[in-house]
Amino acid sequence: MKAEAPQTIYLKDYTPFGWHVESVHLTFRLAPNSTRVLSKIRFAPNPDAPAQDFFLHGEMLKLIGAKIDGATVTPDVTDEGLTVTVPSGAFLWEAEVEIDPKGNTALEGLYMSNGMYCTQCEAEGFRKITYYPDRPDVMSTFTVRIEGDEKVKLSNGNPQEAGEGFAEWHDPWPKPAYLFALVAGDLVNFPGAFTTMSGKQVELNIWVRPGDEDKCAFGMEALKKSMKWDEDVYGREYDLDIFNIVAVDDFNMGAMENKGLNVFNSSCVLASPETSTDANFERVEAIIAHEYFHNWTGNRITCRDWFQLCLKEGLTVFRDAQFTSDMRSEPVKRISDVIDLRGRQFPEDQGPLSHPVRPESFQEINNFYTATVYEKGAEVIGMLKRLVGDEAYARALDLYFDRHDGQACTIEDWLKVFEDATGRDLAQFKRWYSQAGTPRVSVSESFADGTYSLTFRQETPPTPGQPEKAPQVIPMAVGLLNPNGDEVLPTTLLEFNQSEQTFNFSGFAAKPVPSLLRGFSAPVVLDREAGRDEQAFLLAHDTDTFTRWDAGRQLARETLVDMVLTGATPDMAYIDGLEAVLRDETLDPAYRALMMGTPSQSELAQVLADRGHVPDPDAIWQAAETLAQVKAERWTDLLPRLAAEAEVTAPYSPDAEQSARRALGAAVLSLQTRLDGGAAAETQFGRADNMTLQLSALSNLIRAGRDDAALKAFHDQWQGDRLVMDKWFGLQIAATTPEKVVPRTEALTAHPAFDWKNPNRFRAVMGAMMMHHAGFHSVDGAGYRLLADWLIRLDDVNPQTTARMCSAFQTWRRYDAGRQEMIRAELERIRSKPKLSRDVDEMVSRILGA
Ligand SMILES: [Zn+2]
């Protein structure tokens, strides 16, 4: 049995809703399986909209009764909503519906997690709460009354009356329904306070399950820093009397920016030194900032329709990256973001799921919360800022807030403020929003009579639905170095906007060495036929922290490619060049730790495929192992020096300085383990008083095959802590050798604590398997089969998480015919599942190219 073909929705078909919503009053009578939702909504005709039937979205709702202006009506109800005849003027709509929060495993709309009620409405979850025009361009004020025995009852806005068994909230700021939130349960709060720049007192709370209060202090500080930063840097002040954050265990995403009531996956807000790694702390800080920043970029100025998702997400990711750079290290943040972009967004952009930053059609919007919309969307903002300059960027943003506060906007509105603020024509720049795929830039150079010339060529390969591409505006930051290593041209921004373009630089006695794409000034692939000598030179001398790191990265990549293709031994020029950098104690330890990294195995597979080879996951694994082994053996005197430098004696703090040293220590330990078989890791495991050290030790013990006792000890210590147990589940797959990946994953799915309906736990296990390149792509197809089995099972329970995890298969066409055939068979098996969700159907069809 197969559902009807899902409907495709197009950007070009946008029409405004025929009515304005003047006010919304909701009453919730909470009961786990039969919550009643009473709505009173004032509608008035929208004179700017074309004539249309009165249609309200609604899914999984039991309509108890409906009235218009007090008179009972009988609407036409379908699975997707209702239609009813309405008066020609303004009117009051009233409805009572019954919903089943406890039975809601999809975690969209109102659902229950560990006995507490919570909501997730973005993108289209509000229609599972009551009948409503559930689209972001319909904005209204909300008044909410919650009735129930729960100790704590929260909604958006400011608290109003409360008493025995009820609480009322009013949000004075008009908002779309996707920002609605309700939370009720026996929660406790970690309180705080903030005084805004105009002197207004704001009450802050982080709400958690009893017992988690001791994991809130860091999140609270991060929230205050975010509020202050948005005032200092963007001039944006908070606009309610209270700001609440709630931690929820069962959550599909990281966190949600509901107005005044952010709901967080507990993994993204709870943190303590004993249970969280440095990386967890940094992530908590960044996500709290991200959701807080949405108050202006997303909530007060929202999206007209879901095609404009990047309007709020690209800008807010860009803002949270600025924040993290300011709080921590700018170069380390930039490099980490590029690693992430190349690891997640480039494969998406270069495969069957490729789509523009602003897609033009979708079947299920949940499938477009992607690295392209978020991370490439943020890169586009970064390029715009580089092109217009910091001062003009600030002016344009002020204009954006002035002009569009309270509105639901489009990318056209966004670009128009930049055009108006700067006088620039951004028509060509707009292609970054409409054209999918990663541009490839090739470079050639010449030198004559003291003039150095760089010629760039750009080409974007075809992507689904877009066979032809036009040239993009590529901000290309370059610098030039003398052969002796001195910089002779400081960073200069070239505006490269034609298919082929030459830039000349004169006045040189000798041919300079170019340092290209400084700061990763555009999300492109640079195909430079540069010799390794040049990369080694840049690794030693470049003044730009990004290009210097990237030179080392490219050397590592070329070395690994050689090793895979020819069985060559590692290039000593790379290893020695890297050693010189590692010995430079003036460089940030975190930067040196990043230098020690190599491209991911999946990235290498893509490089090989791009060059016309069929990547062999086992050969790639082996090359990476050999390279690490050679480094370890070569650096026997360097490693103890670095380990000593990485040692932290002060009490634990997750700050940038200490975490930089621990990052270096972890990189060193992974090489040391190759020499001592895990002895140093065992010592560290025994002594560790924080999760960062404990986990890096455990990871090396797993790698060394000395993990039985350590895994048991870790389990016994942490079995009561669900977030730490997610790490325990994931790490034993992530850190192991390829042949153990599938058997371990299978064994862990039989573990009594494998609660597969909890998205964090499911992702910890299945996500770790997917990410283990050689393990997942095991030649017998066992990894593919196991993942497909579980995706088929999860689809009935949680389509959104299932669909996202299908992306594990997106790179399937890279591999050999045997693996392709096995993956295709698994994708077909998923697609033929009875009652397949719309989310998964769309993803699998796109991946198959069907
Ligand atoms: Zn966001």
mmCIF file of C-alpha atoms in Angstrom, residues 559-567 601 604-605 608 614-627 738 773-774 777 819:
data_model
loop_
_atom_site.group_PDB
_atom_site.id
_atom_site.type_symbol
_atom_site.label_atom_id
_atom_site.label_comp_id
_atom_site.label_asym_id
_atom_site.label_seq_id
_atom_site.Cartn_x
_atom_site.Cartn_y
_atom_site.Cartn_z
ATOM 1 C CA THR A 559 49.682 12.786 1.039
ATOM 2 C CA LEU A 560 46.700 10.626 1.883
ATOM 3 C CA VAL A 561 45.498 10.551 -1.724
ATOM 4 C CA ASP A 562 48.958 9.364 -2.830
ATOM 5 C CA MET A 563 48.998 6.732 -0.143
ATOM 6 C CA VAL A 564 45.563 5.442 -1.148
ATOM 7 C CA LEU A 565 46.269 5.402 -4.866
ATOM 8 C CA THR A 566 49.875 4.213 -4.994
ATOM 9 C CA GLY A 567 50.589 2.779 -1.581
ATOM 10 C CA GLN A 601 37.757 9.907 5.419
ATOM 11 C CA LEU A 604 38.930 11.987 1.029
ATOM 12 C CA ALA A 605 36.414 9.708 -0.649
ATOM 13 C CA LEU A 608 39.068 10.696 -4.988
ATOM 14 C CA VAL A 614 36.350 4.909 -7.110
ATOM 15 C CA PRO A 615 37.067 5.420 -3.410
ATOM 16 C CA ASP A 616 37.824 2.293 -1.401
ATOM 17 C CA PRO A 617 36.803 2.934 2.231
ATOM 18 C CA ASP A 618 39.173 0.284 3.578
ATOM 19 C CA ALA A 619 42.149 1.698 1.697
ATOM 20 C CA ILE A 620 41.305 5.184 2.964
ATOM 21 C CA TRP A 621 41.064 3.885 6.516
ATOM 22 C CA GLN A 622 44.404 2.145 6.163
ATOM 23 C CA ALA A 623 46.112 5.251 4.762
ATOM 24 C CA ALA A 624 44.824 7.393 7.617
ATOM 25 C CA GLU A 625 46.051 4.806 10.128
ATOM 26 C CA THR A 626 49.479 4.610 8.535
ATOM 27 C CA LEU A 627 49.866 8.372 8.405
ATOM 28 C CA PRO A 738 35.916 -0.762 10.996
ATOM 29 C CA HIS A 773 33.208 5.871 7.089
ATOM 30 C CA ALA A 774 34.962 2.530 6.733
ATOM 31 C CA HIS A 777 30.585 1.185 4.166
ATOM 32 C CA ARG A 819 28.103 -0.890 -2.857
#
